CSV table of C-alpha atoms in Angstrom, one decimal:
chain,number,residue,atom,x,y,z
S,1,MET,CA,39.2,19.3,-52.7
S,2,ASN,CA,38.9,21.7,-49.7
S,3,THR,CA,36.5,24.6,-49.8
S,4,TYR,CA,39.2,27.3,-50.0
S,5,LEU,CA,40.8,25.8,-53.0
S,6,ALA,CA,37.5,25.2,-54.7
S,7,LEU,CA,36.6,28.9,-54.2
S,8,LYS,CA,40.0,29.9,-55.5
S,9,ASN,CA,39.4,27.8,-58.6
S,10,ASN,CA,36.1,29.7,-59.1
S,11,ILE,CA,38.1,32.8,-60.0
S,12,TRP,CA,40.1,31.4,-62.9
S,13,LYS,CA,37.2,29.2,-64.1
S,14,LEU,CA,34.9,32.3,-64.1
S,15,TYR,CA,37.6,34.1,-66.1
S,16,ILE,CA,37.5,31.3,-68.7
S,17,VAL,CA,33.7,31.1,-68.9
S,18,ILE,CA,33.4,34.8,-69.3
S,19,GLY,CA,36.3,35.0,-71.6
S,20,LEU,CA,34.9,32.3,-74.0
S,21,ARG,CA,31.4,34.0,-73.8
S,22,TRP,CA,33.1,37.2,-75.0
S,23,PHE,CA,35.1,35.5,-77.8
S,24,MET,CA,32.7,37.4,-80.1
S,25,ILE,CA,34.4,36.9,-83.4
S,26,ILE,CA,31.4,38.1,-85.3
S,27,MET,CA,31.3,41.6,-83.7
S,28,PRO,CA,33.8,43.4,-85.9
S,29,ILE,CA,31.9,42.5,-89.0
S,30,ILE,CA,28.4,42.0,-87.7
S,31,VAL,CA,26.9,45.0,-89.5
S,32,LEU,CA,28.5,43.8,-92.7
S,33,PHE,CA,26.9,40.4,-92.1
S,34,TYR,CA,23.5,42.1,-91.5
S,35,ASN,CA,24.0,44.0,-94.8
S,36,SER,CA,24.8,40.8,-96.6
S,37,ILE,CA,21.4,39.4,-95.7
S,38,GLY,CA,19.6,42.6,-96.7
S,39,LEU,CA,19.2,44.4,-93.4
S,40,ALA,CA,19.2,48.3,-93.2
S,41,LEU,CA,20.9,50.1,-90.3
S,42,ARG,CA,17.4,50.9,-88.9
S,43,GLU,CA,16.7,47.1,-88.7
S,44,VAL,CA,20.1,46.6,-87.1
S,45,PHE,CA,19.2,49.0,-84.3
S,46,ILE,CA,15.8,47.4,-83.9
S,47,ILE,CA,17.3,43.9,-83.5
S,48,GLN,CA,19.7,45.2,-80.9
S,49,ALA,CA,16.9,47.1,-79.2
S,50,VAL,CA,14.9,43.9,-79.0
S,51,PHE,CA,18.0,42.1,-77.6
S,52,SER,CA,18.3,44.8,-75.0
S,53,ALA,CA,14.6,44.7,-74.2
S,54,THR,CA,14.8,41.0,-73.6
S,55,ILE,CA,17.6,41.6,-71.1
S,56,VAL,CA,15.6,44.5,-69.5
S,57,ILE,CA,12.5,42.2,-69.0
S,58,LEU,CA,14.5,39.3,-67.5
S,59,GLU,CA,17.5,41.1,-65.9
S,60,ILE,CA,15.9,41.6,-62.5
S,61,PRO,CA,13.9,38.3,-62.3
S,62,SER,CA,17.0,36.3,-63.5
S,63,GLY,CA,19.2,38.1,-60.9
S,64,TYR,CA,16.7,37.3,-58.2
S,65,TRP,CA,16.5,33.7,-59.4
S,66,ALA,CA,20.3,33.6,-59.0
S,67,ASP,CA,20.0,34.9,-55.4
S,68,ILE,CA,17.4,32.2,-54.6
S,69,PHE,CA,18.6,29.2,-56.5
S,70,GLY,CA,22.3,29.8,-57.0
S,71,ARG,CA,24.7,31.9,-59.1
S,72,ARG,CA,26.4,28.8,-60.5
S,73,LYS,CA,23.1,27.4,-61.8
S,74,SER,CA,22.3,30.8,-63.3
S,75,ILE,CA,25.6,30.9,-65.2
S,76,ILE,CA,25.1,27.4,-66.5
S,77,ILE,CA,21.7,28.2,-67.8
S,78,GLY,CA,23.0,31.4,-69.5
S,79,THR,CA,25.9,29.5,-71.1
S,80,CYS,CA,23.6,26.8,-72.5
S,81,LEU,CA,21.3,29.4,-74.0
S,82,ALA,CA,24.3,31.1,-75.5
S,83,VAL,CA,25.2,27.9,-77.4
S,84,LEU,CA,21.6,27.5,-78.6
S,85,GLY,CA,21.3,31.2,-79.7
S,86,MET,CA,24.6,31.2,-81.6
S,87,ALA,CA,23.7,27.9,-83.3
S,88,ILE,CA,20.5,29.5,-84.6
S,89,TYR,CA,22.4,32.6,-85.6
S,90,SER,CA,24.7,30.4,-87.7
S,91,VAL,CA,21.9,29.4,-90.0
S,92,SER,CA,20.0,32.7,-90.0
S,93,TYR,CA,19.2,34.3,-93.4
S,94,ASP,CA,16.6,37.0,-92.7
S,95,PHE,CA,15.5,39.6,-90.1
S,96,TYR,CA,13.2,37.2,-88.2
S,97,SER,CA,15.7,34.4,-87.8
S,98,VAL,CA,18.3,36.8,-86.5
S,99,LEU,CA,15.7,38.3,-84.2
S,100,ILE,CA,14.9,34.8,-82.7
S,101,ALA,CA,18.6,34.1,-82.2
S,102,GLU,CA,19.1,37.5,-80.5
S,103,ILE,CA,16.2,36.9,-78.1
S,104,ILE,CA,17.6,33.6,-77.0
S,105,LEU,CA,21.1,35.2,-76.6
S,106,GLY,CA,19.4,38.0,-74.6
S,107,VAL,CA,17.8,35.5,-72.2
S,108,GLY,CA,21.1,33.8,-71.8
S,109,ALA,CA,22.9,37.0,-71.1
S,110,SER,CA,20.4,38.0,-68.5
S,111,PHE,CA,21.1,34.8,-66.5
S,112,VAL,CA,24.8,35.5,-66.5
S,113,SER,CA,24.6,39.3,-65.9
S,114,GLY,CA,24.9,40.0,-62.2
S,115,ALA,CA,25.4,36.3,-61.3
S,116,ASP,CA,29.0,36.4,-62.4
S,117,SER,CA,30.0,39.5,-60.3
S,118,ALA,CA,28.0,38.2,-57.4
S,119,LEU,CA,29.7,34.8,-57.5
S,120,LEU,CA,33.1,36.5,-57.8
S,121,TYR,CA,32.3,38.8,-54.8
S,122,ASP,CA,30.9,36.1,-52.5
S,123,SER,CA,33.8,33.7,-53.4
S,124,LEU,CA,36.3,36.3,-52.3
S,125,ALA,CA,34.2,37.1,-49.2
S,126,GLU,CA,34.2,33.5,-48.1
S,127,MET,CA,38.0,33.4,-48.7
S,128,LYS,CA,38.4,36.5,-46.6
S,129,LYS,CA,39.8,38.4,-49.5
S,130,ILE,CA,37.1,40.9,-50.1
S,131,ASP,CA,39.6,43.7,-50.6
S,132,ASP,CA,40.7,42.0,-53.8
S,133,TYR,CA,37.3,42.4,-55.4
S,134,LYS,CA,37.9,45.7,-57.2
S,135,LYS,CA,41.1,44.3,-58.7
S,136,SER,CA,39.5,41.0,-59.5
S,137,GLN,CA,36.4,42.6,-61.1
S,138,GLY,CA,38.7,44.8,-63.2
S,139,ARG,CA,40.6,41.7,-64.3
S,140,LEU,CA,37.3,39.9,-65.1
S,141,TYR,CA,36.2,42.8,-67.3
S,142,ALA,CA,39.7,42.9,-68.8
S,143,VAL,CA,39.4,39.2,-69.7
S,144,GLU,CA,36.1,40.0,-71.5
S,145,ASN,CA,37.7,42.6,-73.7
S,146,PHE,CA,41.1,40.8,-74.2
S,147,SER,CA,39.0,37.8,-75.4
S,148,GLU,CA,36.9,40.0,-77.8
S,149,GLY,CA,40.1,41.6,-79.0
S,150,LEU,CA,41.8,38.3,-79.8
S,151,ALA,CA,38.6,37.2,-81.6
S,152,ALA,CA,38.7,40.4,-83.6
S,153,VAL,CA,42.2,39.8,-84.9
S,154,LEU,CA,40.8,36.7,-86.6
S,155,ALA,CA,37.5,38.2,-87.7
S,156,GLY,CA,38.5,40.3,-90.6
S,157,PHE,CA,40.5,37.5,-92.2
S,158,LEU,CA,37.8,34.9,-91.6
S,159,ALA,CA,35.2,37.3,-93.1
S,160,VAL,CA,37.2,37.5,-96.3
S,161,ILE,CA,36.6,33.8,-96.7
S,162,SER,CA,32.9,34.0,-95.6
S,163,LEU,CA,30.9,36.4,-93.4
S,164,ARG,CA,29.2,33.3,-91.9
S,165,LEU,CA,32.4,31.5,-90.8
S,166,PRO,CA,32.9,33.7,-87.7
S,167,LEU,CA,29.5,32.6,-86.5
S,168,TYR,CA,30.5,28.9,-86.6
S,169,VAL,CA,33.7,29.6,-84.7
S,170,GLU,CA,31.9,31.6,-82.0
S,171,THR,CA,29.4,28.8,-81.5
S,172,ILE,CA,32.3,26.4,-80.9
S,173,ALA,CA,33.8,28.8,-78.3
S,174,PHE,CA,30.5,28.8,-76.4
S,175,VAL,CA,30.4,25.0,-76.4
S,176,ILE,CA,33.9,24.9,-74.9
S,177,ALA,CA,32.7,27.2,-72.0
S,178,LEU,CA,30.1,24.7,-70.9
S,179,PRO,CA,32.3,22.3,-68.8
S,180,PHE,CA,33.9,25.2,-67.0
S,181,ALA,CA,30.5,26.6,-66.1
S,182,PHE,CA,29.4,23.2,-64.7
S,183,SER,CA,32.6,22.9,-62.6
S,184,LEU,CA,32.0,26.2,-60.7
S,185,VAL,CA,31.1,25.8,-57.0
S,186,GLU,CA,28.5,27.9,-55.2
S,187,PRO,CA,30.0,30.1,-52.4
S,188,ALA,CA,28.3,30.5,-49.1
S,189,ARG,CA,26.0,33.5,-49.0
S,190,GLN,CA,23.3,34.9,-46.7
S,191,ALA,CA,19.9,33.6,-47.7
S,192,ILE,CA,17.2,36.0,-48.5
S,193,ASN,CA,15.0,36.5,-45.5
S,194,LYS,CA,11.8,35.4,-47.2
S,195,THR,CA,8.7,36.6,-45.3
S,196,SER,CA,6.4,36.7,-48.3
S,197,SER,CA,6.2,35.5,-51.9
S,198,TYR,CA,9.2,35.6,-54.2
S,199,ALA,CA,7.5,38.4,-56.2
S,200,ARG,CA,7.0,40.6,-53.1
S,201,GLU,CA,10.6,40.0,-51.9
S,202,MET,CA,11.9,40.9,-55.4
S,203,ILE,CA,9.8,44.1,-55.4
S,204,LYS,CA,11.2,45.0,-52.0
S,205,ILE,CA,14.7,44.8,-53.3
S,206,ILE,CA,13.8,46.9,-56.4
S,207,LYS,CA,12.2,49.6,-54.1
S,208,LEU,CA,15.3,49.6,-52.0
S,209,ALA,CA,17.6,50.1,-55.0
S,210,LEU,CA,15.6,52.5,-57.0
S,211,HIS,CA,13.7,54.5,-54.3
S,212,GLU,CA,14.6,54.1,-50.7
S,213,HIS,CA,18.4,54.2,-50.8
S,214,LYS,CA,19.1,57.5,-52.6
S,215,GLU,CA,22.8,57.1,-53.1
S,216,LEU,CA,22.4,53.6,-54.5
S,217,LYS,CA,19.5,54.8,-56.8
S,218,TRP,CA,21.6,57.6,-58.4
S,219,LEU,CA,24.7,55.5,-58.7
S,220,ILE,CA,22.6,53.0,-60.7
S,221,ILE,CA,21.0,55.7,-62.8
S,222,TYR,CA,24.3,57.4,-63.6
S,223,SER,CA,25.9,54.0,-64.3
S,224,ALA,CA,23.0,53.3,-66.7
S,225,VAL,CA,23.6,56.6,-68.6
S,226,THR,CA,27.4,56.1,-68.9
S,227,GLY,CA,26.9,52.5,-69.9
S,228,ALA,CA,24.4,53.5,-72.6
S,229,THR,CA,26.8,56.0,-74.0
S,230,THR,CA,29.4,53.3,-74.7
S,231,PHE,CA,26.9,50.6,-75.7
S,232,THR,CA,25.2,52.9,-78.3
S,233,PHE,CA,28.6,54.0,-79.6
S,234,VAL,CA,29.6,50.4,-80.5
S,235,TRP,CA,26.9,50.3,-83.2
S,236,PHE,CA,28.2,53.4,-84.9
S,237,VAL,CA,31.8,52.1,-85.2
S,238,GLN,CA,31.4,49.9,-88.2
S,239,PRO,CA,29.1,52.3,-90.2
S,240,TYR,CA,31.7,55.0,-89.5
S,241,TRP,CA,34.5,52.8,-90.7
S,242,SER,CA,32.6,52.0,-93.9
S,243,GLN,CA,31.8,55.7,-94.5
S,244,VAL,CA,35.4,56.8,-94.2
S,245,GLY,CA,36.6,53.9,-96.5
S,246,LEU,CA,38.4,51.6,-94.1
S,247,PRO,CA,39.5,48.3,-95.8
S,248,LEU,CA,37.7,45.2,-94.5
S,249,PRO,CA,40.8,43.4,-93.2
S,250,TRP,CA,41.4,46.4,-90.9
S,251,PHE,CA,37.9,46.1,-89.3
S,252,GLY,CA,39.1,43.1,-87.2
S,253,ILE,CA,42.5,44.7,-86.4
S,254,LEU,CA,41.0,48.0,-85.2
S,255,TRP,CA,38.2,46.2,-83.3
S,256,ALA,CA,40.9,44.2,-81.6
S,257,VAL,CA,42.8,47.4,-80.7
S,258,LEU,CA,39.6,48.9,-79.2
S,259,GLN,CA,38.9,45.7,-77.1
S,260,PHE,CA,42.4,45.5,-75.9
S,261,SER,CA,42.3,49.1,-74.8
S,262,VAL,CA,39.1,48.4,-72.7
S,263,GLY,CA,40.9,45.4,-71.2
S,264,LEU,CA,43.9,47.6,-70.4
S,265,PHE,CA,41.8,50.4,-68.9
S,266,SER,CA,39.8,47.8,-66.8
S,267,TRP,CA,43.1,46.3,-65.5
S,268,VAL,CA,44.3,49.7,-64.2
S,269,ALA,CA,40.9,51.0,-63.0
S,270,SER,CA,41.7,50.7,-59.4
S,271,TRP,CA,45.1,52.4,-59.9
S,272,TYR,CA,43.4,55.2,-61.8
S,273,GLU,CA,40.9,55.8,-59.1
S,274,ASN,CA,43.6,56.0,-56.5
S,275,LYS,CA,45.4,58.6,-58.5
S,276,VAL,CA,42.5,61.0,-59.3
S,277,GLY,CA,39.8,60.1,-56.8
S,278,ARG,CA,36.2,58.9,-57.0
S,279,ARG,CA,34.7,62.3,-57.6
S,280,PHE,CA,36.8,63.1,-60.7
S,281,VAL,CA,36.3,59.6,-62.1
S,282,LEU,CA,32.6,59.8,-62.0
S,283,ILE,CA,32.3,63.4,-63.3
S,284,SER,CA,34.7,62.7,-66.2
S,285,PHE,CA,32.7,59.7,-67.6
S,286,ILE,CA,30.0,61.7,-69.4
S,287,PHE,CA,32.2,64.5,-70.7
S,288,ILE,CA,34.7,62.0,-72.2
S,289,ALA,CA,32.0,60.0,-73.9
S,290,ALA,CA,30.2,63.1,-75.3
S,291,ALA,CA,33.5,64.4,-76.7
S,292,ALA,CA,33.8,61.2,-78.7
S,293,TYR,CA,30.4,61.6,-80.3
S,294,LEU,CA,31.1,65.2,-81.2
S,295,GLY,CA,34.6,64.6,-82.6
S,296,MET,CA,33.4,61.8,-84.9
S,297,GLY,CA,30.4,63.8,-85.9
S,298,LEU,CA,32.6,66.7,-86.9
S,299,ILE,CA,35.4,64.7,-88.6
S,300,GLN,CA,34.2,62.4,-91.3
S,301,SER,CA,37.6,61.0,-92.2
S,302,LEU,CA,40.2,58.5,-90.9
S,303,TRP,CA,41.4,61.2,-88.5
S,304,GLY,CA,38.1,60.7,-86.6
S,305,LEU,CA,39.3,57.3,-85.5
S,306,VAL,CA,41.4,58.9,-82.7
S,307,PHE,CA,38.1,59.8,-80.9
S,308,MET,CA,37.1,56.1,-80.7
S,309,LEU,CA,39.4,55.4,-77.8
S,310,LEU,CA,37.4,57.8,-75.5
S,311,PRO,CA,34.2,55.7,-75.0
S,312,TYR,CA,36.3,52.6,-74.6
S,313,PHE,CA,38.2,54.3,-71.8
S,314,VAL,CA,34.9,55.0,-70.1
S,315,ARG,CA,33.7,51.5,-70.8
S,316,GLY,CA,36.9,50.0,-69.2
S,317,ILE,CA,36.9,52.2,-66.1
S,318,ASN,CA,33.2,52.4,-65.5
S,319,LYS,CA,32.1,48.8,-64.8
S,320,PRO,CA,34.7,47.7,-62.1
S,321,LEU,CA,34.6,51.0,-60.2
S,322,ILE,CA,30.8,51.5,-60.1
S,323,SER,CA,30.3,47.8,-59.3
S,324,ASP,CA,32.6,48.2,-56.4
S,325,TYR,CA,30.8,51.3,-55.2
S,326,VAL,CA,27.5,49.5,-55.4
S,327,ASN,CA,28.8,46.3,-53.7
S,328,LYS,CA,30.0,48.2,-50.7
S,329,ILE,CA,26.5,49.4,-49.9
S,330,ILE,CA,24.4,46.3,-50.5
S,331,SER,CA,24.2,42.9,-48.7
S,332,SER,CA,25.0,39.4,-49.9
S,333,GLU,CA,21.4,38.1,-50.0
S,334,SER,CA,20.4,40.6,-52.7
S,335,ARG,CA,23.7,41.2,-54.4
S,336,ALA,CA,22.9,39.5,-57.8
S,337,THR,CA,19.5,41.2,-57.9
S,338,VAL,CA,20.9,44.7,-57.3
S,339,LEU,CA,23.8,44.2,-59.7
S,340,SER,CA,21.2,43.1,-62.3
S,341,ILE,CA,19.2,46.2,-61.7
S,342,LYS,CA,22.4,48.2,-62.2
S,343,ASN,CA,23.2,46.4,-65.5
S,344,LEU,CA,19.8,46.7,-67.0
S,345,GLY,CA,19.6,50.5,-66.8
S,346,SER,CA,21.9,51.1,-69.9
S,347,ARG,CA,19.8,48.6,-71.8
S,348,ILE,CA,16.6,50.4,-71.0
S,349,ILE,CA,18.1,53.7,-72.3
S,350,PHE,CA,19.3,51.9,-75.5
S,351,VAL,CA,15.9,50.4,-76.1
S,352,ILE,CA,14.5,54.0,-76.2
S,353,ILE,CA,17.4,55.7,-78.0
S,354,GLY,CA,18.7,53.0,-80.3
S,355,PRO,CA,15.9,52.8,-82.9
S,356,LEU,CA,15.6,56.7,-82.8
S,357,VAL,CA,19.3,57.3,-83.7
S,358,GLY,CA,19.3,54.4,-86.2
S,359,TRP,CA,16.3,56.1,-88.0
S,360,VAL,CA,18.1,59.5,-87.8
S,361,SER,CA,21.2,58.0,-89.4
S,362,ASP,CA,19.2,56.4,-92.2
S,363,VAL,CA,17.0,59.4,-92.9
S,364,TYR,CA,19.5,62.3,-92.3
S,365,SER,CA,23.1,61.3,-91.8
S,366,LEU,CA,25.5,59.5,-89.5
S,367,SER,CA,26.9,62.8,-88.3
S,368,THR,CA,23.5,64.0,-87.3
S,369,ALA,CA,22.9,60.8,-85.3
S,370,LEU,CA,26.2,61.2,-83.5
S,371,PHE,CA,25.4,64.9,-82.6
S,372,LEU,CA,22.0,63.8,-81.3
S,373,CYS,CA,23.6,61.2,-79.1
S,374,ALA,CA,26.1,63.7,-77.7
S,375,ALA,CA,23.3,66.1,-76.7
S,376,LEU,CA,21.0,63.4,-75.2
S,377,PHE,CA,23.7,61.7,-73.1
S,378,LEU,CA,25.1,65.1,-71.8
S,379,ILE,CA,21.6,66.1,-70.6
S,380,LEU,CA,21.0,62.7,-69.0
S,381,GLY,CA,24.4,62.5,-67.5
S,382,LEU,CA,24.6,66.0,-66.0
S,383,GLY,CA,21.1,65.6,-64.5
S,384,SER,CA,22.2,62.3,-62.9
S,385,LEU,CA,25.3,63.9,-61.5
S,386,VAL,CA,23.4,66.7,-59.8
S,387,PHE,CA,21.2,64.2,-57.9
S,388,LEU,CA,24.2,62.0,-57.1
S,389,HIS,CA,26.0,65.0,-55.6
S,390,LYS,CA,22.8,65.9,-53.6
S,391,HIS,CA,22.7,62.4,-52.0
S,392,ASN,CA,26.5,62.3,-51.2
S,393,GLY,CA,27.4,60.0,-54.0
S,394,LEU,CA,30.2,62.2,-55.3
């Protein structure tokens, strides 16, 4: 097989690997599963905060590892750990067993995060099709959400049989992804100019991304804030549905609608930016997300469901566009590391905010927690935009 064809095959194989990794059939009913084994909402947020903390700790080292040893190897390791973590999840019956499974899944996710986008970008670069990256990244993100949407269609019906059955199905999906991960090829890339230890070289990249290059720094910070708004929102969806009395079979259907909407928004992200411009796109993210939190906090009925599309719009548009902005100002040798830095920001914010808003929801009310999120994210987002504008990022 010639190199060009192998690189071209990388694209659809990556779509399959990521699509199967995101066939998360447990997600529409995961809070119900947690409740079935006796976990409170506070413990749910703690588990997810630990998952995010695991990614925070390993995101940059794993991205740097991918830059040194190969993005293909990193994706293979991440996929193998996903199989192991989900297998443990399938036999979990208490807080600590779920926590162990989530930590393993977090390690696996950190190895894939950044490496997938870097492999995609460098495959297109070697094929001389770098202008296709924004569209291809949007499609990759669309595949993630279409896959999660298809899984969600099944989730509610499988959950009626058993809340544990979706876990078994998801484990099988991860196993199917393995041969596709192994069949990826490593594209050519510029090697890191290593003049000192690996640790020192990694620190140099971190300093560049978070201190020396001001536009890149504030793009990463703003991406972290907007990413955290949508990631935190996900964990309010199922408690909100339960509170307004949505029947269980509808959990999977509505979850599918939300994931399909993200896929659709990701697919048209490039078109949307061409229509309204980079400046409007970036400014709109934080206001749209805050409006969703406020709307659902004010309306505690099925009518509040209309606000749920807003964070998913931000989620769909945010990743492909900001990834493109970041890729245009970084070089190949540090691409996975910098993309990992970008990805971990939202996790850091969630680690801090998640347990707090979970506690507020348990002690006070779901509405109070939603209002708190709206206020916190508006303050963080507007502050980031001010500095992004100051350094010519808008």
